[in-house]
Short mmCIF file of N, CA and C in Angstrom, two decimals:
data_model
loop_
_atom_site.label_atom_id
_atom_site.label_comp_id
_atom_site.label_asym_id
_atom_site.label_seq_id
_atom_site.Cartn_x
_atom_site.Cartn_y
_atom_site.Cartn_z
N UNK N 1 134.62 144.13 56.29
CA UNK N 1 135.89 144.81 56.25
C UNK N 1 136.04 145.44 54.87
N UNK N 2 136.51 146.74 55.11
CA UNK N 2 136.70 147.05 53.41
C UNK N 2 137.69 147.04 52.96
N UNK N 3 138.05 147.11 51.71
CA UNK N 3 138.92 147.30 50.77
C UNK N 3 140.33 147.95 51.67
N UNK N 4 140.43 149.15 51.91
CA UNK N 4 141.05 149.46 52.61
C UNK N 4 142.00 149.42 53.63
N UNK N 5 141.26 148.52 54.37
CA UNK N 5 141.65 147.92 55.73
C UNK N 5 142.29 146.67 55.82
N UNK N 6 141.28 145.84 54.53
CA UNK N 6 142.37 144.67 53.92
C UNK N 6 143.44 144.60 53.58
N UNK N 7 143.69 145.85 52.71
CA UNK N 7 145.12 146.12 52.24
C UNK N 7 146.15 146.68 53.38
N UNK N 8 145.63 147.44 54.51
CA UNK N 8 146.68 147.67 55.47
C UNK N 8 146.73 146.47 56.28
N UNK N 9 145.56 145.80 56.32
CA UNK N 9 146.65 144.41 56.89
C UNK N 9 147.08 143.32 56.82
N UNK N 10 147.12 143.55 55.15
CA UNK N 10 147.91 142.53 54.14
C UNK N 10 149.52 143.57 54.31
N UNK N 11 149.50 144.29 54.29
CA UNK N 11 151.03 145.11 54.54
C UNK N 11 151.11 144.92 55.70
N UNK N 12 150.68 145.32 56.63
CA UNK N 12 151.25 145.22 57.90
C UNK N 12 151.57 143.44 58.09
N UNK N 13 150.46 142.34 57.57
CA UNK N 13 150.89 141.31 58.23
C UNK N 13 152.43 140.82 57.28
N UNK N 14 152.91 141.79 56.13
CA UNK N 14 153.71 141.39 55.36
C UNK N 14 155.11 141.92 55.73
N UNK N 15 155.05 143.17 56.07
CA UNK N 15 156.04 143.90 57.17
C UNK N 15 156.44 143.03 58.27
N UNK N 16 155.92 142.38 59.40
CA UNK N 16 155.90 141.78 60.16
C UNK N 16 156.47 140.45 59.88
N UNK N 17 156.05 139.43 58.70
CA UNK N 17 156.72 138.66 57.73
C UNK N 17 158.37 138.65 57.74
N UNK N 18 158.24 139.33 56.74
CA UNK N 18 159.53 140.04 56.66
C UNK N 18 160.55 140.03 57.70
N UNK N 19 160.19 141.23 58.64
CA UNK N 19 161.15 141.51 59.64
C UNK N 19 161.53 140.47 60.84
N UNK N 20 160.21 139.30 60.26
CA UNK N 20 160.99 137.96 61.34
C UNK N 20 161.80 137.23 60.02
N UNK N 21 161.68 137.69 59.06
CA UNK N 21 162.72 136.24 58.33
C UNK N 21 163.68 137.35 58.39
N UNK N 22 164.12 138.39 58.43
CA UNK N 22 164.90 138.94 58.36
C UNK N 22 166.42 138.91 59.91
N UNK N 23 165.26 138.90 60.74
CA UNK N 23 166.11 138.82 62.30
C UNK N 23 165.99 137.35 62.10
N UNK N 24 165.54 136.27 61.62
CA UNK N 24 166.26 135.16 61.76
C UNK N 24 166.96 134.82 60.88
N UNK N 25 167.11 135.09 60.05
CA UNK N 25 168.46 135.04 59.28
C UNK N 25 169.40 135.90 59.67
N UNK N 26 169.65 137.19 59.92
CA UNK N 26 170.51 137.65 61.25
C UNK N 26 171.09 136.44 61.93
N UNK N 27 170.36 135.52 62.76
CA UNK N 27 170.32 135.44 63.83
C UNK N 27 170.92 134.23 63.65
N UNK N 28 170.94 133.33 62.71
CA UNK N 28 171.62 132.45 61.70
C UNK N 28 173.00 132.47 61.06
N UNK N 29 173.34 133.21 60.69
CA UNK N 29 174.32 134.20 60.25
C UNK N 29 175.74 133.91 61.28
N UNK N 30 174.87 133.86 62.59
CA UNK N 30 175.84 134.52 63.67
C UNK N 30 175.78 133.47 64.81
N UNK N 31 174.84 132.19 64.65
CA UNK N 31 175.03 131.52 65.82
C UNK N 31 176.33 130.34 65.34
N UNK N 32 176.17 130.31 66.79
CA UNK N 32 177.71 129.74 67.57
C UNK N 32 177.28 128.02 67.21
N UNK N 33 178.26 127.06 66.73
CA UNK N 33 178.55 125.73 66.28
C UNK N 33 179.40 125.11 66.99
N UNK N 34 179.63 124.16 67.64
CA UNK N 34 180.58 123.37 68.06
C UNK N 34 180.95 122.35 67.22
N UNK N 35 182.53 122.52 67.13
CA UNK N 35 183.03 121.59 66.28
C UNK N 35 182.27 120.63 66.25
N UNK N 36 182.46 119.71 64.94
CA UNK N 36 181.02 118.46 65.20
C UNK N 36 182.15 117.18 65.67
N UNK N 37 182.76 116.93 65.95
CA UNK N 37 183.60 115.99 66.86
C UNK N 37 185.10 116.30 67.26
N UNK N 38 185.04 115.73 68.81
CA UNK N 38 186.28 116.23 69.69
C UNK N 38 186.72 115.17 70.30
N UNK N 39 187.93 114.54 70.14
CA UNK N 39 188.33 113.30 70.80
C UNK N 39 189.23 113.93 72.20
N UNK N 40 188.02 113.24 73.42
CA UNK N 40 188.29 113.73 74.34
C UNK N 40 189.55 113.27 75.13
N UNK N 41 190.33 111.82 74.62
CA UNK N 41 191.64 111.29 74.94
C UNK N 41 192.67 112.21 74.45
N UNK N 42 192.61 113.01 72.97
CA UNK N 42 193.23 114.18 72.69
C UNK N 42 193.63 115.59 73.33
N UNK N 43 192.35 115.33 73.34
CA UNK N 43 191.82 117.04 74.25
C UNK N 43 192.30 116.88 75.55
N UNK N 44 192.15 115.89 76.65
CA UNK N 44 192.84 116.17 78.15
C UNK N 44 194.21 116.71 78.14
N UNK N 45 194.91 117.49 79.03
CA UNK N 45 196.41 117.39 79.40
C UNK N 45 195.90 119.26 79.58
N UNK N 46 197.04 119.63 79.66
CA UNK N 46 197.22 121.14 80.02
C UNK N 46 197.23 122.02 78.71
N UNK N 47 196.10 122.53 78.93
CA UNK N 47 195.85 123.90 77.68
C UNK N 47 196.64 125.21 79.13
N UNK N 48 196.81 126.28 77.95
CA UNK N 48 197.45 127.96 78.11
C UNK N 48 196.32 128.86 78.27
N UNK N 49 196.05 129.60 78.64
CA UNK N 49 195.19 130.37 78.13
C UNK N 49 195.90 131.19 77.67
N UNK N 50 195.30 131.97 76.19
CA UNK N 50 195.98 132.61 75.67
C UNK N 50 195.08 134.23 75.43
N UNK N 51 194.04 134.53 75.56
CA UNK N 51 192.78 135.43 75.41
C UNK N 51 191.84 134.70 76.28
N UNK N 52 190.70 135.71 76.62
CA UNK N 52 189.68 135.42 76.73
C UNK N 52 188.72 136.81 77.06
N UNK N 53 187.80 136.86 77.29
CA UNK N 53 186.61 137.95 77.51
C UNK N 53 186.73 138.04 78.82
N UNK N 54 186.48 138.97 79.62
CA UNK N 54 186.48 139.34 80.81
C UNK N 54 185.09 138.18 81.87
N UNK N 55 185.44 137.88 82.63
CA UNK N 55 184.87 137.24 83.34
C UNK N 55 184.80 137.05 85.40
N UNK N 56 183.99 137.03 85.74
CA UNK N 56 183.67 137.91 86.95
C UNK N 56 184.75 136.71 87.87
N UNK N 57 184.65 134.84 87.01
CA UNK N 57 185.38 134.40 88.20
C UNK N 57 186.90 133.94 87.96
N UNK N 58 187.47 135.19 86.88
CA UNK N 58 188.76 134.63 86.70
C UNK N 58 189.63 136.27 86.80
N UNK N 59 188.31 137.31 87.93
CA UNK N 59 188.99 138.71 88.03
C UNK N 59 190.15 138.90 88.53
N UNK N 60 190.58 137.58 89.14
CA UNK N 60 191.98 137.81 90.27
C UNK N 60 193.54 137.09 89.30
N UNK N 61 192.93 136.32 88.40
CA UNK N 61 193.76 135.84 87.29
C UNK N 61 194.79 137.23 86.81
N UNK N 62 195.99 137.08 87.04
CA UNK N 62 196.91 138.33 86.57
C UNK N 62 197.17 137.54 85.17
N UNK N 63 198.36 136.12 85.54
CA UNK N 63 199.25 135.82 84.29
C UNK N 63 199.35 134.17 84.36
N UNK N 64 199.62 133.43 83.72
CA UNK N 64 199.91 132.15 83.60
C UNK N 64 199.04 131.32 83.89
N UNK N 65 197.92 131.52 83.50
CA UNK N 65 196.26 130.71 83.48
C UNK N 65 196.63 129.45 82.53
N UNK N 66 196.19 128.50 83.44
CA UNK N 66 195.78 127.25 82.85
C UNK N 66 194.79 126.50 82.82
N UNK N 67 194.67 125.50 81.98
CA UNK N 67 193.59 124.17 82.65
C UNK N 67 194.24 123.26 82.10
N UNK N 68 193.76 122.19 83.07
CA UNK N 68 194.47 121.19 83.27
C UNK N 68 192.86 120.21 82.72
N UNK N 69 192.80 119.24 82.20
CA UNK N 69 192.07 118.31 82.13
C UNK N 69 192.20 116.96 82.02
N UNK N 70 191.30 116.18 82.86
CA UNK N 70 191.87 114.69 83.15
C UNK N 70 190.40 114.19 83.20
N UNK N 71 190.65 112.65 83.11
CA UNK N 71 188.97 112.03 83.42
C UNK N 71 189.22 111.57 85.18
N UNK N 72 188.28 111.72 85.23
CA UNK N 72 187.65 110.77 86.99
C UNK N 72 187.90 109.78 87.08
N UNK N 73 187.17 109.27 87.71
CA UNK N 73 186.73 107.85 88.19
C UNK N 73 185.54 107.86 87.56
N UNK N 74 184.02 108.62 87.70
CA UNK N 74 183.26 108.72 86.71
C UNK N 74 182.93 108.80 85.33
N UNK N 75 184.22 108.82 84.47
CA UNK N 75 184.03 109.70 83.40
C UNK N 75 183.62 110.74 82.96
N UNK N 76 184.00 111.59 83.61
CA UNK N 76 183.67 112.89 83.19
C UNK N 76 184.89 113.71 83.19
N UNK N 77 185.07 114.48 82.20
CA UNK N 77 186.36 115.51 82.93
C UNK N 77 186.34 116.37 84.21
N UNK N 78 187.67 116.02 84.55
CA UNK N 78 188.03 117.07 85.70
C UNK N 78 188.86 118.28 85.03
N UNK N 79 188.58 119.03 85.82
CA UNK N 79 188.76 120.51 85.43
C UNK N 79 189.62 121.30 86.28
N UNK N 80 191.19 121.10 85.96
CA UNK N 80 191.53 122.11 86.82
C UNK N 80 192.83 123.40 86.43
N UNK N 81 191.38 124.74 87.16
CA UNK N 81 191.57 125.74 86.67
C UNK N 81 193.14 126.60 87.83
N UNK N 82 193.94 127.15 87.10
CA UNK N 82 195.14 127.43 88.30
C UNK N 82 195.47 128.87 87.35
N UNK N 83 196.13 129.96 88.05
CA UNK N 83 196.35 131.45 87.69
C UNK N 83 196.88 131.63 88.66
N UNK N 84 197.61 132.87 88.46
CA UNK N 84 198.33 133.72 89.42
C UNK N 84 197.88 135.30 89.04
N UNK N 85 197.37 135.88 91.02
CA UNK N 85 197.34 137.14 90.69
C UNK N 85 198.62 137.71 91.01
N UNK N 86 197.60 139.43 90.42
CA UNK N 86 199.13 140.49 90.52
C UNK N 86 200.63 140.24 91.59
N UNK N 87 200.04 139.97 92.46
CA UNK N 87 200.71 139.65 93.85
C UNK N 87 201.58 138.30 94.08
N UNK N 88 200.95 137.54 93.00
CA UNK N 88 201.84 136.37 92.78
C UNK N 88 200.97 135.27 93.26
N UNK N 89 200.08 135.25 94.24
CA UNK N 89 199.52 134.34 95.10
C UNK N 89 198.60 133.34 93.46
N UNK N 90 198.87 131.90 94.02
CA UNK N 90 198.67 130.87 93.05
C UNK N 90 196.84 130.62 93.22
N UNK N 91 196.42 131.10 92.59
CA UNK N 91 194.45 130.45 92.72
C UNK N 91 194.33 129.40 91.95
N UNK N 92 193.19 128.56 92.42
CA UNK N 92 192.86 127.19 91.74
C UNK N 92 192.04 127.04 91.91
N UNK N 93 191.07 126.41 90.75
CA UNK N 93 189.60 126.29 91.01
C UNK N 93 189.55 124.74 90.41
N UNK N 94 188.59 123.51 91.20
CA UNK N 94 188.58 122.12 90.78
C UNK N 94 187.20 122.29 90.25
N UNK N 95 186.80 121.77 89.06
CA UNK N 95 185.52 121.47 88.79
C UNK N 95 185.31 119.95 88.08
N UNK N 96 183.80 119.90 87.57
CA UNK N 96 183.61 119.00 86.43
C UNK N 96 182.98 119.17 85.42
N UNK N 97 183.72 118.59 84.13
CA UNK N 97 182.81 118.77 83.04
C UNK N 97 181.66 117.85 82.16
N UNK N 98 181.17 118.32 81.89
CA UNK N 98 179.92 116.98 81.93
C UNK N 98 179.64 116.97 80.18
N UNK N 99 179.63 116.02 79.67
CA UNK N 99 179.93 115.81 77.84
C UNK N 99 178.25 116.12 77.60
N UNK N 100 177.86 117.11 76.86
CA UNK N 100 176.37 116.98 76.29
C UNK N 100 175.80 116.16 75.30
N UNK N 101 176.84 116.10 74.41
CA UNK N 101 176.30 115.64 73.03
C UNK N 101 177.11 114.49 72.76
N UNK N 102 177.30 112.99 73.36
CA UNK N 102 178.44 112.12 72.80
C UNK N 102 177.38 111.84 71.74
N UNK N 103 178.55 110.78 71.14
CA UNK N 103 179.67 110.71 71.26
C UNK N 103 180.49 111.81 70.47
N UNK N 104 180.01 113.21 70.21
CA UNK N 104 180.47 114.00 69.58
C UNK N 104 181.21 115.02 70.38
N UNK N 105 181.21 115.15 71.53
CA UNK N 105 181.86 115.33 72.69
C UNK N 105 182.06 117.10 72.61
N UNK N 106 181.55 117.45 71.65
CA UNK N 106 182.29 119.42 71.64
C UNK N 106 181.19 120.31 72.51
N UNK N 107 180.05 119.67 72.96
CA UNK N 107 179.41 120.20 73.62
C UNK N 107 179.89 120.07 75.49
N UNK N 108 179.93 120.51 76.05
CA UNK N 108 180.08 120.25 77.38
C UNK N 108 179.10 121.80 78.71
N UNK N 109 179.46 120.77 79.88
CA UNK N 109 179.11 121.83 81.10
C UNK N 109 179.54 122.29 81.99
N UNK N 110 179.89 122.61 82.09
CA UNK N 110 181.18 122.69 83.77
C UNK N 110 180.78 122.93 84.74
N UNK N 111 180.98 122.41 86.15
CA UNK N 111 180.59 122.93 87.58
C UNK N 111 181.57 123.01 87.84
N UNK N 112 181.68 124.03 88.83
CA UNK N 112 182.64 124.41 89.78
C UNK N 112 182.44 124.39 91.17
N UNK N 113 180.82 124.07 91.42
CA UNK N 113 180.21 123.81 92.51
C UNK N 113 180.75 123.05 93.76
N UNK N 114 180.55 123.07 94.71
CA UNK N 114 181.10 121.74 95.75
C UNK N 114 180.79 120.56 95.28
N UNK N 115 181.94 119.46 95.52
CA UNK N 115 181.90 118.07 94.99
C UNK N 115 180.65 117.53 95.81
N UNK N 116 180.13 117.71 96.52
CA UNK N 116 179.16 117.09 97.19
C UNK N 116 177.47 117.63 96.71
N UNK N 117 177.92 118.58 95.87
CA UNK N 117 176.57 119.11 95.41
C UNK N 117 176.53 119.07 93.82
N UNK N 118 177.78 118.72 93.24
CA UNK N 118 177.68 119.15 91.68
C UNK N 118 176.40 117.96 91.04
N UNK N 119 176.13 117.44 91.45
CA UNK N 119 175.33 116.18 90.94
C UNK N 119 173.59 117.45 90.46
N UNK N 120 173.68 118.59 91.29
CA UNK N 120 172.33 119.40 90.89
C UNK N 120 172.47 119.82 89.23
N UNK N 121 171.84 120.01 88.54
CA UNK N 121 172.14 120.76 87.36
C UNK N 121 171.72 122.21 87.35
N UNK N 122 172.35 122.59 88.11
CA UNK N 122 172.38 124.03 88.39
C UNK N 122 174.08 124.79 88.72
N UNK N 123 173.89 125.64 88.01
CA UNK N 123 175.20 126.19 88.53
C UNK N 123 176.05 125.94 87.18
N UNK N 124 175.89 125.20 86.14
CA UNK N 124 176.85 125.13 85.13
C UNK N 124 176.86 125.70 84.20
N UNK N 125 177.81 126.10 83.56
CA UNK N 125 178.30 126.62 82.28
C UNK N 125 178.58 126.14 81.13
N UNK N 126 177.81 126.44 79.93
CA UNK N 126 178.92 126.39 78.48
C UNK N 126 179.90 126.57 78.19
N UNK N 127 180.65 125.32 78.03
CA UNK N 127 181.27 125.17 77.53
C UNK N 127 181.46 123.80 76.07
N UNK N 128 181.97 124.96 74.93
CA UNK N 128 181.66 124.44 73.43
C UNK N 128 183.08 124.62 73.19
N UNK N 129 183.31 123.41 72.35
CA UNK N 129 184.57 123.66 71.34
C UNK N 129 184.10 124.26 69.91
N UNK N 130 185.16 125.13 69.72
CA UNK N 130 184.25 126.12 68.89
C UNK N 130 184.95 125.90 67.30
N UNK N 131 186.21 125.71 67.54
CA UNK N 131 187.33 125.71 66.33
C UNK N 131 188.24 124.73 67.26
N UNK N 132 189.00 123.86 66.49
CA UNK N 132 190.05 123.34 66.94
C UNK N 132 190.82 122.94 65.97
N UNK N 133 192.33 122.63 65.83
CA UNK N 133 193.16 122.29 64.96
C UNK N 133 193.35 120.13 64.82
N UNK N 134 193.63 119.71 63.94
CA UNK N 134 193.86 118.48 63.82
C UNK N 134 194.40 118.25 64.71
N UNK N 135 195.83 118.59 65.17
CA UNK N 135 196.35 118.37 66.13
C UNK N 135 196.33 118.43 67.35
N UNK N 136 195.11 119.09 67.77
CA UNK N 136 195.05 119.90 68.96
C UNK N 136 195.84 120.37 69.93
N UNK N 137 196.38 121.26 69.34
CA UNK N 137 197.73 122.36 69.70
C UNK N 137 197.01 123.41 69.77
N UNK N 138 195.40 124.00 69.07
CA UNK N 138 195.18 125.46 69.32
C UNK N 138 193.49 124.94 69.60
N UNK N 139 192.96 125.72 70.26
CA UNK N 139 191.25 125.33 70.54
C UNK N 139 191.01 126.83 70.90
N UNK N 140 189.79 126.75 70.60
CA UNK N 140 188.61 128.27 70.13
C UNK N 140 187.53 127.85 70.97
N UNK N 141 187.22 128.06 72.38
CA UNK N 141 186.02 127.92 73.59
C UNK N 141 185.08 128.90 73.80
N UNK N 142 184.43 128.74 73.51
CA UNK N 142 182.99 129.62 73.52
C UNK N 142 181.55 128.87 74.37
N UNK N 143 180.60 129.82 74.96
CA UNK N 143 179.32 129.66 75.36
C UNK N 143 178.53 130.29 73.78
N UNK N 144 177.54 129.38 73.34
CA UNK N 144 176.34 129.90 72.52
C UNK N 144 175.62 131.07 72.68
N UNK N 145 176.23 131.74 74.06
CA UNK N 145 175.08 132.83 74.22
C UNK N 145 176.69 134.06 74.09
N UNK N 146 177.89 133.96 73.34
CA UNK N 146 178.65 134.54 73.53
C UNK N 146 179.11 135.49 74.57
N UNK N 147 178.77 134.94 75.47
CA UNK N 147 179.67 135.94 76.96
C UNK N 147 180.86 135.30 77.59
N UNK N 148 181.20 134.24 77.02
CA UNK N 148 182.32 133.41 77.35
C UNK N 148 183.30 132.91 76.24
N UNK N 149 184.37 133.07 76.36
CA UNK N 149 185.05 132.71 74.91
C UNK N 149 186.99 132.53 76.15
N UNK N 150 187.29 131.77 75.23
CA UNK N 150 188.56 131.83 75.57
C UNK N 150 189.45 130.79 74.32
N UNK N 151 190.88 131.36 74.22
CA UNK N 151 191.84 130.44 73.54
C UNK N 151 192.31 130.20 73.83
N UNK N 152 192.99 128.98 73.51
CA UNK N 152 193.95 128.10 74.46
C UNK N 152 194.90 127.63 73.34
N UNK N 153 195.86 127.09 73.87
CA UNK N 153 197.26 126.82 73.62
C UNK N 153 197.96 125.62 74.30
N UNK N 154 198.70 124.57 73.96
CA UNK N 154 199.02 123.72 74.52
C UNK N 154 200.60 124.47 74.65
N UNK N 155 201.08 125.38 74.00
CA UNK N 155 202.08 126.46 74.50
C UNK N 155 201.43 127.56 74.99
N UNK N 156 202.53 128.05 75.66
CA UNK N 156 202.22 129.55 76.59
C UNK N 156 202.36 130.45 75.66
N UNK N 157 203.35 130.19 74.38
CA UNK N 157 203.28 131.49 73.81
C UNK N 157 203.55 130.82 71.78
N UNK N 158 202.13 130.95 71.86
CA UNK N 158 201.99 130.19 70.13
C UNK N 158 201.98 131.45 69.34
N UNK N 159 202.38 130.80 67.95
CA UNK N 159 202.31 130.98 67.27
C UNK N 159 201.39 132.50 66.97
N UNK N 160 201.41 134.05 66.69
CA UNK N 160 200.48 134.75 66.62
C UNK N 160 199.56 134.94 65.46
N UNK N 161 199.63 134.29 64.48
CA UNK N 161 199.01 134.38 63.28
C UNK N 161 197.95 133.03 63.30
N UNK N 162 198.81 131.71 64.20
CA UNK N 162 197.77 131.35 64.35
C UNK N 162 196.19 131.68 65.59
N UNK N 163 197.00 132.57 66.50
CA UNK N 163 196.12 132.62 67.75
C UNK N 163 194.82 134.15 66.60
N UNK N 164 195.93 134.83 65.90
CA UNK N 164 195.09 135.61 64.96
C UNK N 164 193.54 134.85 64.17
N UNK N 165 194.07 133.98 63.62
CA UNK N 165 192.98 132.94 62.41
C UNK N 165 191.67 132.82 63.78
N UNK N 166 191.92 132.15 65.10
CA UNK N 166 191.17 131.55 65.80
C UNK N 166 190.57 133.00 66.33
N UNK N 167 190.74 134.10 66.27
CA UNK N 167 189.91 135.29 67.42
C UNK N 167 189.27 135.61 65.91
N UNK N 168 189.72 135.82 64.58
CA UNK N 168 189.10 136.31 63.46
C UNK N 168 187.70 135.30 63.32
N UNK N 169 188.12 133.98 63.35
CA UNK N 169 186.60 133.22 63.26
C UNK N 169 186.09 133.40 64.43
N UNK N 170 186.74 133.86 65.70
CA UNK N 170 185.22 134.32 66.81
C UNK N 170 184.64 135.30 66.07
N UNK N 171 185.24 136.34 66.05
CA UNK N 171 184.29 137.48 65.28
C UNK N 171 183.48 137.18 64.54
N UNK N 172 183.89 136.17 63.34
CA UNK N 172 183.22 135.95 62.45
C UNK N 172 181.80 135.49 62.68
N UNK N 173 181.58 135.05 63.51
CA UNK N 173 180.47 134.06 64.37
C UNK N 173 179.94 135.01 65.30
N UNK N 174 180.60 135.98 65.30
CA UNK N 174 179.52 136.90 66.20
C UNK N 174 179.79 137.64 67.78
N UNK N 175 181.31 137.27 67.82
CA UNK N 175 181.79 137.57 69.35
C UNK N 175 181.91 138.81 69.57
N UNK N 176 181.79 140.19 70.23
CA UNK N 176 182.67 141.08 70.28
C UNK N 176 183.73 141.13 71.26
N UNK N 177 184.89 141.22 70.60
CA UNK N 177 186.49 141.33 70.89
C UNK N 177 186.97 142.50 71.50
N UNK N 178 186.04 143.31 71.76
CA UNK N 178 186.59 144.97 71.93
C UNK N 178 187.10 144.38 73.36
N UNK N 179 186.47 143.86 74.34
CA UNK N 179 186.89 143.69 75.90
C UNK N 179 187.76 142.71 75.91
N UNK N 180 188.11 142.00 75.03
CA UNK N 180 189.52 140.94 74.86
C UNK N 180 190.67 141.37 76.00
N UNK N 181 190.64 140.32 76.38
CA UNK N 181 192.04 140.57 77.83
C UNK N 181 192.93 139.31 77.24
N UNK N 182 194.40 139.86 76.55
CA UNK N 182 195.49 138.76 76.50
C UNK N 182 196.00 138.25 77.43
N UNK N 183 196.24 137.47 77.87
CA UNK N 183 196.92 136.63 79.06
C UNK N 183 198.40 136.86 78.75
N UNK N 184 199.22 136.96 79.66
CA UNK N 184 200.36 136.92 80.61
C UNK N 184 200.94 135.69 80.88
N UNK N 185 202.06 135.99 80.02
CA UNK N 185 203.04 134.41 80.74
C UNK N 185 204.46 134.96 81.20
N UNK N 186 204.80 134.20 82.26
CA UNK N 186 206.18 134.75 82.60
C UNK N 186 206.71 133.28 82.57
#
């Protein structure tokens, strides 16, 4: 090999170098964390929704989205999702959520599947606590792969500077907000 050829692929293998420490630090920068502990006796009772990103199974959701969360008989949370569309008609969706990471609990999965089938691990979703307050009065819900995000509220209509702080650290982390749909309370 000559001289030459060495040196183009001492650059090229250095270019290449580079542009992976570069996209992984990008990529670092911007990934998604779940709070590192969530006390899940806290966390049950009825969250608001207050925002969230558009999503294919909450298209009929007009205004007054909730979840409701409780434990089983299994231990696991139950999940229940209730909205009203334009028309008024009340939708409800029952699922379960399944804890990933105890006892640190901010990781979770959700099915919405039939109770007779959720036992497959298929079909579930991320769900991460992303930000939450001491009190847990405000929570920041996100998937790691950011296509899911939502805020919640243990009021229907909090505080806006704080619901502000919680969509500024989505961004911050990497969400885009442009398709943000505010929720509706009557």
């Amino acid at each position: 090999m000559n001289s030459k050829t060495r040196k183009l692929l001492l650059a090229g293998g250095a270019v290449l170098i580079a542009g992976s420490m570069l996209s992984t630090a990008n990529a670092n920068t911007t990934e998604v964390q779940a709070v590192s502990k969530v006390d899940l006796n806290k966390y049950l009772g009825t969250w608001h929704e207050i925002a969230r990103k558009p999503l294919y199974f909450q298209n009929k959701c007009d205004y007054n989205v909730t979840a409701k969360y409780s434990l089983n008989e299994n231990g696991n949370v139950k999940v229940d999702n209730s909205c009203y569309s334009a028309d008024g008609k009340l939708n409800q969706s029952i699922g379960e959520a399944y804890v990933q990471n105890a006892p640190a609990n901010s990781k979770l999965k959700v099915s919405f599947l039939p109770k007779a089938i959720r036992w497959l691990p298929v079909g579930r979703g991320d769900y991460w606590v992303l930000k939450i307050d001491d009190d847990y009065q405000t929570a920041l819900v996100g998937s790691p792969n950011k296509k899911y995000l939502w805020v919640l509220s243990r009021t229907a209509n909090p505080d806006q500077a704080t619901v502000d702080e919680y969509l500024d650290y989505a961004k911050s982390i990497g969400f885009d907000l442009s398709d943000l749909i505010k929720t509706k309370h009557k």
